[in-house]
mmCIF file of N, CA and C in Angstrom:
data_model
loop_
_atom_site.group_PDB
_atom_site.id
_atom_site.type_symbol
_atom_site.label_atom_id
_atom_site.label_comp_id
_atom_site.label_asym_id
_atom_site.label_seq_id
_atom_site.Cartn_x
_atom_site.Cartn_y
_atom_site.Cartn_z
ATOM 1 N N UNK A 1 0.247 -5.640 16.000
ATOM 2 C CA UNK A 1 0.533 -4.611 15.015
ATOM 3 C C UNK A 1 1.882 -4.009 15.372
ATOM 4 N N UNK A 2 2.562 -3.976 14.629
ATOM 5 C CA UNK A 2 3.843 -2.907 14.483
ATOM 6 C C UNK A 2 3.806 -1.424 15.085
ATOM 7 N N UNK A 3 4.841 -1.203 15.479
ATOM 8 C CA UNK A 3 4.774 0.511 16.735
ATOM 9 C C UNK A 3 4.608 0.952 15.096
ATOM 10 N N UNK A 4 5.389 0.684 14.209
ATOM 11 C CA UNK A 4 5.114 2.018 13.116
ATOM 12 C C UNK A 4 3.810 2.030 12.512
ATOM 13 N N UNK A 5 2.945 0.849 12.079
ATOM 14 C CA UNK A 5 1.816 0.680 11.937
ATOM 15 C C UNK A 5 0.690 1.506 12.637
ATOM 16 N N UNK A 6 0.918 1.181 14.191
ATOM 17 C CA UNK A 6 -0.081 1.715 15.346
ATOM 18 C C UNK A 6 0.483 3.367 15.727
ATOM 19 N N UNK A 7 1.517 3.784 14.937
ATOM 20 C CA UNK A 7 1.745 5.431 15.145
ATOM 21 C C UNK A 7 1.076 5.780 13.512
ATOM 22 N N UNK A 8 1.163 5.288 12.433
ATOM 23 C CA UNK A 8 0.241 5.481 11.533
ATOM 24 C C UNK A 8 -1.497 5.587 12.014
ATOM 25 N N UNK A 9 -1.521 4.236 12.633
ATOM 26 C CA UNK A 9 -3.507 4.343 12.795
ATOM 27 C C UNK A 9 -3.800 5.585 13.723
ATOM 28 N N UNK A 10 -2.892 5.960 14.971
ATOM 29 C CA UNK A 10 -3.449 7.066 15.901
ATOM 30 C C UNK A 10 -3.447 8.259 14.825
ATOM 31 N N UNK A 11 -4.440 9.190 15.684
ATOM 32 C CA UNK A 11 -5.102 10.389 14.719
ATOM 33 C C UNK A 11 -4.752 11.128 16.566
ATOM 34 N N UNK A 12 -4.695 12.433 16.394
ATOM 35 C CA UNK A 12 -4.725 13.430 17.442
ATOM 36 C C UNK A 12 -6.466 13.659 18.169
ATOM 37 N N UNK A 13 -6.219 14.097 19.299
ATOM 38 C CA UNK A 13 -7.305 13.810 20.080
ATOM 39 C C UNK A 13 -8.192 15.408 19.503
ATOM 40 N N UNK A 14 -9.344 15.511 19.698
ATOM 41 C CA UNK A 14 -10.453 16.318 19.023
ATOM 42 C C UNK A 14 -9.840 17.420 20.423
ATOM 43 N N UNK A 15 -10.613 18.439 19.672
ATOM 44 C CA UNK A 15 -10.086 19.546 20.543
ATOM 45 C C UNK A 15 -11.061 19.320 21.674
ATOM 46 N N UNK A 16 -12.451 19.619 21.823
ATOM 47 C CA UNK A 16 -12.986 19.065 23.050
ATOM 48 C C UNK A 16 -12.646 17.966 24.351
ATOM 49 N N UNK A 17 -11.164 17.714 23.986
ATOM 50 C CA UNK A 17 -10.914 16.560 25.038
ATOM 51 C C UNK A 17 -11.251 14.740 24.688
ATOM 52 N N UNK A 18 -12.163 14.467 23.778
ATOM 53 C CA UNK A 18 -12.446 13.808 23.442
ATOM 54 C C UNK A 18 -11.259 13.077 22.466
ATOM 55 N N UNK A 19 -11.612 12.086 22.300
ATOM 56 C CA UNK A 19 -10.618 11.120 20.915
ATOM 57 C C UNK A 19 -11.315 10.844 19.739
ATOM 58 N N UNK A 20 -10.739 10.602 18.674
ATOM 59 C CA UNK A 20 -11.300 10.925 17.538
ATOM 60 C C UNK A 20 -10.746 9.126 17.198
ATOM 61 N N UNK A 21 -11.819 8.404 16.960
ATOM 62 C CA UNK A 21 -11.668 7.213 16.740
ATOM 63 C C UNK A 21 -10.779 6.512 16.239
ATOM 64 N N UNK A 22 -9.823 5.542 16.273
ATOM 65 C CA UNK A 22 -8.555 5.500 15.705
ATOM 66 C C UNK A 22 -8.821 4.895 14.092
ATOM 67 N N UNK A 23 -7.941 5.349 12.969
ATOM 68 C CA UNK A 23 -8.325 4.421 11.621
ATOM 69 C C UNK A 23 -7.888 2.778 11.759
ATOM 70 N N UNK A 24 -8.912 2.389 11.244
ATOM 71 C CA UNK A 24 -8.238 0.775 10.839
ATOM 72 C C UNK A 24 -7.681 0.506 9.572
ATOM 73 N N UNK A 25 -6.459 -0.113 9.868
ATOM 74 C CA UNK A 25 -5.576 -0.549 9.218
ATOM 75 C C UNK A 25 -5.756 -1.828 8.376
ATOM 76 N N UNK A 26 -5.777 -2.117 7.223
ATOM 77 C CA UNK A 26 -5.721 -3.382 6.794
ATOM 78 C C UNK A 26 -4.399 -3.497 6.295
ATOM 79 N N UNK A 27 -4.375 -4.890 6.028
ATOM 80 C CA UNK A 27 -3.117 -6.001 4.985
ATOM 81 C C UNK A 27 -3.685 -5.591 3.663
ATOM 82 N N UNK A 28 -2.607 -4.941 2.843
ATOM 83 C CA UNK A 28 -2.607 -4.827 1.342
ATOM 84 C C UNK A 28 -2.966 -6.076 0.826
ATOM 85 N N UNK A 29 -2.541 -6.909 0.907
ATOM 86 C CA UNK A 29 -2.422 -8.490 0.273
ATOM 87 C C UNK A 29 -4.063 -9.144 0.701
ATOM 88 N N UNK A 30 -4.605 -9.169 1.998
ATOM 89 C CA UNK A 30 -5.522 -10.433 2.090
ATOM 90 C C UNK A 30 -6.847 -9.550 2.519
ATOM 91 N N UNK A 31 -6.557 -8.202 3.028
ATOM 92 C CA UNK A 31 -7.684 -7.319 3.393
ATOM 93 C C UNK A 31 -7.818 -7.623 4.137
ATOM 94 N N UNK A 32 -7.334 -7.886 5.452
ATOM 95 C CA UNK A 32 -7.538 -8.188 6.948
ATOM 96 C C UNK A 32 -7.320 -6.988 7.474
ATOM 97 N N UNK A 33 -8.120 -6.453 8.589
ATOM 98 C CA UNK A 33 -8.248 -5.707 9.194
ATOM 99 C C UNK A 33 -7.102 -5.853 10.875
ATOM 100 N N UNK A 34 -6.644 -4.863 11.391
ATOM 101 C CA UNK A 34 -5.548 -5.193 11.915
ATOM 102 C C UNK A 34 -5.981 -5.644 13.495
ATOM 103 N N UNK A 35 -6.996 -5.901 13.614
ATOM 104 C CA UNK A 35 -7.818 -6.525 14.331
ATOM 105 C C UNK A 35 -7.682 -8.149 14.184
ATOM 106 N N UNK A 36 -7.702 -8.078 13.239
ATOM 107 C CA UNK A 36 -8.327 -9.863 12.497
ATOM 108 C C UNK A 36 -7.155 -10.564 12.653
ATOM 109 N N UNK A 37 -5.544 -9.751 12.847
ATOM 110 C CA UNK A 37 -4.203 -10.631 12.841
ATOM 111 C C UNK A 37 -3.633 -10.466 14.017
ATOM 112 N N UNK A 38 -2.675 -11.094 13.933
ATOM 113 C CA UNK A 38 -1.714 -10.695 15.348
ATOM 114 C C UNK A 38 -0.926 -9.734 15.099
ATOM 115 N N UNK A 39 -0.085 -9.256 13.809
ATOM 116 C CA UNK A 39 0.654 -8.284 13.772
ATOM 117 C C UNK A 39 0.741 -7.959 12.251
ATOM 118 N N UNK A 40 0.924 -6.506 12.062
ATOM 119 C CA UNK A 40 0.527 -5.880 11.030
ATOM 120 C C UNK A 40 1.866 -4.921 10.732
ATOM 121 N N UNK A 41 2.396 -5.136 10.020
ATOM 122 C CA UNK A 41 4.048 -4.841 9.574
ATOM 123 C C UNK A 41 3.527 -3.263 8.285
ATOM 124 N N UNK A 42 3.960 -2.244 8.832
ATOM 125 C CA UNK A 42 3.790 -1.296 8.237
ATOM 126 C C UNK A 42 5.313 -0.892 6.960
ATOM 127 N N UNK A 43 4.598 -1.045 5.835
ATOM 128 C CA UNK A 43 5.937 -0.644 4.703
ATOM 129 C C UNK A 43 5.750 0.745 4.017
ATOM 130 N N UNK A 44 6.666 0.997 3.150
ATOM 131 C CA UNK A 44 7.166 2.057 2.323
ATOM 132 C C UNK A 44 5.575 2.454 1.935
ATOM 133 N N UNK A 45 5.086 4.004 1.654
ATOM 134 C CA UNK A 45 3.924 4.053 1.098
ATOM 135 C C UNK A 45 2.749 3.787 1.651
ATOM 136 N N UNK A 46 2.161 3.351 2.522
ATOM 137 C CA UNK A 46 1.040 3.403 3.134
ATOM 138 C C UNK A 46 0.881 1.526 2.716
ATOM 139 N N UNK A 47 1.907 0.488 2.595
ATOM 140 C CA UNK A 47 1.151 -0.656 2.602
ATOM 141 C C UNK A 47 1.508 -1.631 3.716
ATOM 142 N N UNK A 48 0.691 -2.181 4.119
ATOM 143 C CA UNK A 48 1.044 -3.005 5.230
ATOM 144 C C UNK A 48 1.070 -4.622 4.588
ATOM 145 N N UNK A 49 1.252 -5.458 5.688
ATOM 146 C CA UNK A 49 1.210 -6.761 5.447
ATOM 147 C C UNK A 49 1.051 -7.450 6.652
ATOM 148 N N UNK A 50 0.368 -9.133 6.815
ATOM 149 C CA UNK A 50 -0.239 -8.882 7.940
ATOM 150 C C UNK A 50 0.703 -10.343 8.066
ATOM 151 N N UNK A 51 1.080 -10.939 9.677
ATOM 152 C CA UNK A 51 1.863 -11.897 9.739
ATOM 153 C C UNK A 51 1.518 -13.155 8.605
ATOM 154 N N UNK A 52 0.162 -13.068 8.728
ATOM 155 C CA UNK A 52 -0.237 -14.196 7.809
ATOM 156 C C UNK A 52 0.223 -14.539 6.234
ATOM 157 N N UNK A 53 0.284 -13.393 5.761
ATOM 158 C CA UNK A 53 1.213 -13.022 4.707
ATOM 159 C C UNK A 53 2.111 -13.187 4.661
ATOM 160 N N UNK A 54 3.113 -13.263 5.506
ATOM 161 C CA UNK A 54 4.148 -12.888 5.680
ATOM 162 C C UNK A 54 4.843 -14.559 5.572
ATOM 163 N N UNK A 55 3.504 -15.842 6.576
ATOM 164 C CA UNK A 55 3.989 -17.008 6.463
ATOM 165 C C UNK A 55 3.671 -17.716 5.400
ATOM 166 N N UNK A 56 2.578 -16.780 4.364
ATOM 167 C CA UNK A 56 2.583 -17.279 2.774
ATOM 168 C C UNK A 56 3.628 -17.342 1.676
ATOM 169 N N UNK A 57 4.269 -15.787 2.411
ATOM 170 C CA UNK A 57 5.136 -15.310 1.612
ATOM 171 C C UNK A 57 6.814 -16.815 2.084
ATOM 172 N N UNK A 58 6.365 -16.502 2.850
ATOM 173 C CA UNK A 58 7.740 -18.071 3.706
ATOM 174 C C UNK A 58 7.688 -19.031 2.862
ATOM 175 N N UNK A 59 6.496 -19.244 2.446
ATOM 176 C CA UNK A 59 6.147 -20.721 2.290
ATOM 177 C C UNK A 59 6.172 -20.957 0.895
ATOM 178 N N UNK A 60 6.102 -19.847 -0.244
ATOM 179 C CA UNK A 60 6.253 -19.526 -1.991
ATOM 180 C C UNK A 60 7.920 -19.399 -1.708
ATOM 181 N N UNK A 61 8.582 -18.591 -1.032
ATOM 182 C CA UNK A 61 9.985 -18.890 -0.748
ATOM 183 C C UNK A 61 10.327 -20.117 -0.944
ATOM 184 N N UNK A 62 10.063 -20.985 0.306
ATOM 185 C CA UNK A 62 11.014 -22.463 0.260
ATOM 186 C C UNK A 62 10.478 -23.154 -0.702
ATOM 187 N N UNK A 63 9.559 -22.638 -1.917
ATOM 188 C CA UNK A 63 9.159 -24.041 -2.553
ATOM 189 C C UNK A 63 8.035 -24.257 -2.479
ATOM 190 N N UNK A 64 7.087 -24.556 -1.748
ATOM 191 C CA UNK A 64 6.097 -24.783 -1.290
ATOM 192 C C UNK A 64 4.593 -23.723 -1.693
ATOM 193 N N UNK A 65 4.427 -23.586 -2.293
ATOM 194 C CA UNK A 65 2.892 -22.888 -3.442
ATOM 195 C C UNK A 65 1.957 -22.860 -2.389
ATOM 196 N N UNK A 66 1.143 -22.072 -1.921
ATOM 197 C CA UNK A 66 0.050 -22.556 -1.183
ATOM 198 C C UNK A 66 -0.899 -23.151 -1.778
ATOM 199 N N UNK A 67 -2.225 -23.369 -1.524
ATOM 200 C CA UNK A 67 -3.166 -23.606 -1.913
ATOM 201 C C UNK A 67 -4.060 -22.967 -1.964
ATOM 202 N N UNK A 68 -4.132 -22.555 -3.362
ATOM 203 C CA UNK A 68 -5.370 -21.219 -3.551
ATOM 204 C C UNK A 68 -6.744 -21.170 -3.175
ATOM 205 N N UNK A 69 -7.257 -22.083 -3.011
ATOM 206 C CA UNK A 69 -8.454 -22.271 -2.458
ATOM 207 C C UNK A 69 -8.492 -22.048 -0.989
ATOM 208 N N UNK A 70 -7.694 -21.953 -0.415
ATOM 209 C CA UNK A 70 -7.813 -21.546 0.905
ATOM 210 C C UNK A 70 -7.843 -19.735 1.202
ATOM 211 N N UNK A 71 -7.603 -18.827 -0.099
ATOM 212 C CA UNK A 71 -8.178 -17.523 -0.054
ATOM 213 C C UNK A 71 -9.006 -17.375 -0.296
ATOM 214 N N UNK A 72 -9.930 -16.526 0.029
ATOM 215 C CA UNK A 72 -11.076 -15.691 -0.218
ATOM 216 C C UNK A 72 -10.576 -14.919 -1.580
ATOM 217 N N UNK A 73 -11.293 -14.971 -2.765
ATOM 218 C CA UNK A 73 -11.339 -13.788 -4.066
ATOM 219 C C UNK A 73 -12.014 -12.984 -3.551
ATOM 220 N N UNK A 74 -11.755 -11.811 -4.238
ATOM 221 C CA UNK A 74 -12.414 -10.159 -3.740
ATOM 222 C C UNK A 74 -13.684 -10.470 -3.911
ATOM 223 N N UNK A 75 -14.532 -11.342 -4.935
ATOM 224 C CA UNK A 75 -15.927 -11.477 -5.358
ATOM 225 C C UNK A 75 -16.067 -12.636 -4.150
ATOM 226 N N UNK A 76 -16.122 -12.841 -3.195
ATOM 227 C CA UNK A 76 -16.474 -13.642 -2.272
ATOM 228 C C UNK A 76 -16.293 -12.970 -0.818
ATOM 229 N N UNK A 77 -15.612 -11.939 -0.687
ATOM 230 C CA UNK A 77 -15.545 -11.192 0.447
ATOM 231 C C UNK A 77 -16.665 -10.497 0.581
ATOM 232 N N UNK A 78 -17.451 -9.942 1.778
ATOM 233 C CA UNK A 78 -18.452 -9.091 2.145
ATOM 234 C C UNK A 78 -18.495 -7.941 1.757
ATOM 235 N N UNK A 79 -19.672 -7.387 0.642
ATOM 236 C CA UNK A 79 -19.438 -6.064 0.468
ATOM 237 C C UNK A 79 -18.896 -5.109 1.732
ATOM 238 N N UNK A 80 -19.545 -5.269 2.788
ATOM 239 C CA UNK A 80 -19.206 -4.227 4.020
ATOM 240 C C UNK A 80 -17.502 -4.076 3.905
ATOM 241 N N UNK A 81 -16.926 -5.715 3.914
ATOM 242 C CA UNK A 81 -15.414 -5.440 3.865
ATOM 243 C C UNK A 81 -14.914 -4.576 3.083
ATOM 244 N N UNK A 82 -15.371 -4.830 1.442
ATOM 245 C CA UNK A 82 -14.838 -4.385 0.493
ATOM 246 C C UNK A 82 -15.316 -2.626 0.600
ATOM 247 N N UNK A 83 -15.795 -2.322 0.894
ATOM 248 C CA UNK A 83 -16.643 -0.690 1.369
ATOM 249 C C UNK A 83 -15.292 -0.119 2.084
ATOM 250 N N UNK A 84 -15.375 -1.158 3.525
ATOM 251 C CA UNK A 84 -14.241 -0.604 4.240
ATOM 252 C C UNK A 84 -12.800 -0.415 3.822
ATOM 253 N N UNK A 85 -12.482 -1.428 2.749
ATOM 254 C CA UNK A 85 -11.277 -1.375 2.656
ATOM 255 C C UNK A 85 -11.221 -0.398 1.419
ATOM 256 N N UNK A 86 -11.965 0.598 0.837
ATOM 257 C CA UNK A 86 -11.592 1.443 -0.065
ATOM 258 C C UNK A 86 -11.250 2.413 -0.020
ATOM 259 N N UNK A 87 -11.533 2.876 1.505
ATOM 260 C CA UNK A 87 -10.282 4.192 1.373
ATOM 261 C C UNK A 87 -8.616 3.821 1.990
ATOM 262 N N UNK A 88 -8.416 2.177 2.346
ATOM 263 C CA UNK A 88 -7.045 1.940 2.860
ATOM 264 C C UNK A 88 -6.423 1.322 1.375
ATOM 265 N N UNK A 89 -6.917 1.198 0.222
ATOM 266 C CA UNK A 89 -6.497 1.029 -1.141
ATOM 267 C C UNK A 89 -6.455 2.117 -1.724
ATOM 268 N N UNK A 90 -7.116 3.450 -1.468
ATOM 269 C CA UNK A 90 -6.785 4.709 -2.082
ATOM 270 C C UNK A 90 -6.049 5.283 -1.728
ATOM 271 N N UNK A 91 -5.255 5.058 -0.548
ATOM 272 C CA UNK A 91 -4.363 5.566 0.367
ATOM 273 C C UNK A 91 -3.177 4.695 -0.114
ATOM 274 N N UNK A 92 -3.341 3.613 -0.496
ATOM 275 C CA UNK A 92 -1.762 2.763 -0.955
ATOM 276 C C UNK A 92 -1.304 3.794 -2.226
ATOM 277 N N UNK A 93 -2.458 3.991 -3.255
ATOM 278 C CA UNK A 93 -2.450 4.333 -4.503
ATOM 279 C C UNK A 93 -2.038 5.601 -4.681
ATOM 280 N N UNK A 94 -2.105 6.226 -3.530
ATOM 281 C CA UNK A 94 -2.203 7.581 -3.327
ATOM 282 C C UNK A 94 -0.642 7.754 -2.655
ATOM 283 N N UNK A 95 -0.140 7.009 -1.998
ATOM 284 C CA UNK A 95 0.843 6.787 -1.354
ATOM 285 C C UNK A 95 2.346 6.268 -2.200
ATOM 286 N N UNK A 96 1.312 5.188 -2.944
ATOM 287 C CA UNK A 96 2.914 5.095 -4.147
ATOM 288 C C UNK A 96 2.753 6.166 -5.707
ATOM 289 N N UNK A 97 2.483 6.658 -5.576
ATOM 290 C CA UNK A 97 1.998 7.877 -6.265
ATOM 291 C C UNK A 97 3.072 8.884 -6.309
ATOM 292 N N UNK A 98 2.918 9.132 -4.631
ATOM 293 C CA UNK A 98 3.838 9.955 -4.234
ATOM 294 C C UNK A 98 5.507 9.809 -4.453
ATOM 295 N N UNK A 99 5.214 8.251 -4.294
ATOM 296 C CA UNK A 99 6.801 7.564 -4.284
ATOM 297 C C UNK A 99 7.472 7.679 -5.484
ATOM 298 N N UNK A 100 6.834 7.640 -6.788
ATOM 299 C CA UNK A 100 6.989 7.764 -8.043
ATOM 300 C C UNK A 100 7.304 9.173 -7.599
ATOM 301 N N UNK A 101 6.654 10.254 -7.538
ATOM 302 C CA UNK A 101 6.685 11.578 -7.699
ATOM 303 C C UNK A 101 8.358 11.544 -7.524
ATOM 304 N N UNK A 102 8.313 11.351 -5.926
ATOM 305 C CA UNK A 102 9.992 11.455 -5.586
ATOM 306 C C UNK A 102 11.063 10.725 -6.263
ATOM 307 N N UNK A 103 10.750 9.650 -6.699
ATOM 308 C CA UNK A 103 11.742 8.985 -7.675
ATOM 309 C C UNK A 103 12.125 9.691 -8.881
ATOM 310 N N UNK A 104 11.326 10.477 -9.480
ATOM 311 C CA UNK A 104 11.031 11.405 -10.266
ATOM 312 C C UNK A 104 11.900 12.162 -10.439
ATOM 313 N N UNK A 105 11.827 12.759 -9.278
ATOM 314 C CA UNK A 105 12.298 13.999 -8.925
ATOM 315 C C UNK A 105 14.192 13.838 -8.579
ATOM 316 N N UNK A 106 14.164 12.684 -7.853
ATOM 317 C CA UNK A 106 15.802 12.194 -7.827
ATOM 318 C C UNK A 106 16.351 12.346 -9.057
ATOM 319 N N UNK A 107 15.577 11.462 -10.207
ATOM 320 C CA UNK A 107 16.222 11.075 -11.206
ATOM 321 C C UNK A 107 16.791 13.017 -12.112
ATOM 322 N N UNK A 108 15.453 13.724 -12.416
ATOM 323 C CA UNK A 108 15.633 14.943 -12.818
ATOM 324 C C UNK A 108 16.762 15.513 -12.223
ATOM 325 N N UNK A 109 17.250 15.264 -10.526
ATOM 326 C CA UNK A 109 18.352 16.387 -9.763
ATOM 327 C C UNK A 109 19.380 15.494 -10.408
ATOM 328 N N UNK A 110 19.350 14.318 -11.272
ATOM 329 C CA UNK A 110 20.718 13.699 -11.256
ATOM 330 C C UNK A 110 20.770 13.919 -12.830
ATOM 331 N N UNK A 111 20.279 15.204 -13.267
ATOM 332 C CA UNK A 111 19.749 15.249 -15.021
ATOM 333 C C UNK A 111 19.606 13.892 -15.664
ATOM 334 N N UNK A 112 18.769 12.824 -15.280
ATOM 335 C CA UNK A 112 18.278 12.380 -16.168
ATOM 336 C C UNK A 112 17.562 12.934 -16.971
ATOM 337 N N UNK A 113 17.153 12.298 -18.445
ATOM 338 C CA UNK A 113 16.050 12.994 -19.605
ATOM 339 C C UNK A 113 14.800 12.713 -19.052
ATOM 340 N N UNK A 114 14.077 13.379 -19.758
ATOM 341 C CA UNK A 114 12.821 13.055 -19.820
ATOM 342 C C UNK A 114 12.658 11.542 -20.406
ATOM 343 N N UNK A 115 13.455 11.693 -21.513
ATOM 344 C CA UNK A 115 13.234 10.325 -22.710
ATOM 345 C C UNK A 115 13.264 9.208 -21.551
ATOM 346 N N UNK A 116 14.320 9.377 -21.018
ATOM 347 C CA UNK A 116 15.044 7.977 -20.758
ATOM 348 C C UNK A 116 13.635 7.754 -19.073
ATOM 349 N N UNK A 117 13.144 8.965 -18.291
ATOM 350 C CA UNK A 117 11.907 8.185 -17.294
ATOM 351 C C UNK A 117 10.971 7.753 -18.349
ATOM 352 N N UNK A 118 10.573 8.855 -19.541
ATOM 353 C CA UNK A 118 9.543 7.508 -19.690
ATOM 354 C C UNK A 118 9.697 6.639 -20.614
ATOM 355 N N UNK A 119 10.573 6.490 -21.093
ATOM 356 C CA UNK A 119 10.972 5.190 -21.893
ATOM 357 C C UNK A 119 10.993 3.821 -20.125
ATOM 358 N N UNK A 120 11.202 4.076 -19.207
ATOM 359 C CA UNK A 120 11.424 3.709 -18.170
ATOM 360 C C UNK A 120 9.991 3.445 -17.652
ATOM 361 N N UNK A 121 9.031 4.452 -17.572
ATOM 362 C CA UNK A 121 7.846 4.023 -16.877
ATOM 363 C C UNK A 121 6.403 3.319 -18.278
ATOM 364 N N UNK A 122 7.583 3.567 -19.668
ATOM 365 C CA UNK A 122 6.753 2.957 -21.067
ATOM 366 C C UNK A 122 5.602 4.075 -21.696
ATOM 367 N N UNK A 123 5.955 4.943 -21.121
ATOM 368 C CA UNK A 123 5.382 6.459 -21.750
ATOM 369 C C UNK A 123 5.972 7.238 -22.465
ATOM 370 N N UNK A 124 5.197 7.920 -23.299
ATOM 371 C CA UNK A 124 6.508 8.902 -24.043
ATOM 372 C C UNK A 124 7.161 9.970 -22.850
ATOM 373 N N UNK A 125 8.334 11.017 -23.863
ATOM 374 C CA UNK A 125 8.779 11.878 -23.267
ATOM 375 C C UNK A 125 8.097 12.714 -22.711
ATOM 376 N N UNK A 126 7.168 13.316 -23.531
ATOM 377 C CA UNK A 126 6.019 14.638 -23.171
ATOM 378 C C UNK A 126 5.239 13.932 -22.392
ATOM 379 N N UNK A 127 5.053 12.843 -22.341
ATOM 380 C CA UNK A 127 4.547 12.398 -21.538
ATOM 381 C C UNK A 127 4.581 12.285 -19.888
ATOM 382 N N UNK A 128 5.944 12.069 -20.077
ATOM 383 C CA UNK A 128 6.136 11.892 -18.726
ATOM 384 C C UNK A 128 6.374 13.391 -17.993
ATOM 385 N N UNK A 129 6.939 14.391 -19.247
ATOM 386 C CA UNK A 129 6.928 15.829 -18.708
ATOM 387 C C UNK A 129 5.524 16.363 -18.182
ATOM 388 N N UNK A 130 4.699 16.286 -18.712
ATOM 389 C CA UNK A 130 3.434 16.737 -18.307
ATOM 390 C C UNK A 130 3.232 15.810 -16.916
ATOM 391 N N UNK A 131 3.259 14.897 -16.841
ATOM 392 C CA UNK A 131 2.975 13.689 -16.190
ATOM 393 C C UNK A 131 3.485 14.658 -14.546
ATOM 394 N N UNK A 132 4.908 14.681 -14.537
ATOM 395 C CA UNK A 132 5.601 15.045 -13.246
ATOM 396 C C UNK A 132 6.125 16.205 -13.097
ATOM 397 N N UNK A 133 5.496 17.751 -13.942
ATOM 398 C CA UNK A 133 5.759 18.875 -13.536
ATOM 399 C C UNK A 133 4.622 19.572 -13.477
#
């Protein structure tokens, strides 16, 4: 796992002296737990990606398509997984959320319109006013 990844998963120790269990991290992309890989690359927003990904992503680069049958679909993964991994998908969602917010907010300090974000995000104007104030 990545130092920025593994300073994301630590949580501060409980006041009793004790440690407060660390969170697990999954891969946005395959739902691997950061256990399950060798290294877990922490990005923008709360999403990670796990090496394995990373040599999929290599491999749609040079040409080379993987072979889809060699993933697991979400309807074939273990409910327990899919349980676990729903609060590290509410946390992406929640995370680029935010990112929008701030993009938002750039665009407004540089007077962009209203019109022109949500003609941009495919919403109306009032829309997007209500949306980000």
């Amino acid at each position: 796992m990545s130092e920025a990844a593994r300073e994301k998963a630590e949580e501060a120790p409980a006041a009793a002296g004790g440690s407060l269990p660390t969170k697990i991290l999954y891969c946005s992309f395959c739902i691997k737990s950061q256990h399950e890989v060798k290294t877990l690359v922490s990005g923008p927003a709360g999403i990670f990606i796990c090496d394995e990904c990373v040599d999929l992503c290599n491999e749609v680069i040079a040409g080379r398509p993987p072979d889809p049958s060699k993933f697991p679909s979400a309807k074939e993964l273990p409910t327990e997984r899919l349980l676990e991994h729903l609060r590290s998908i509410e946390d992406t969602v929640q995370g680029k959320g935010n990112q929008l917010q701030r993009v938002v907010e750039i665009l407004r300090s540089r007077e962009v319109s209203w019109a022109q974000i949500g003609a941009a995000l495919g919403i109306s104007r009032q829309s997007a006013w209500e949306r980000f104030t």
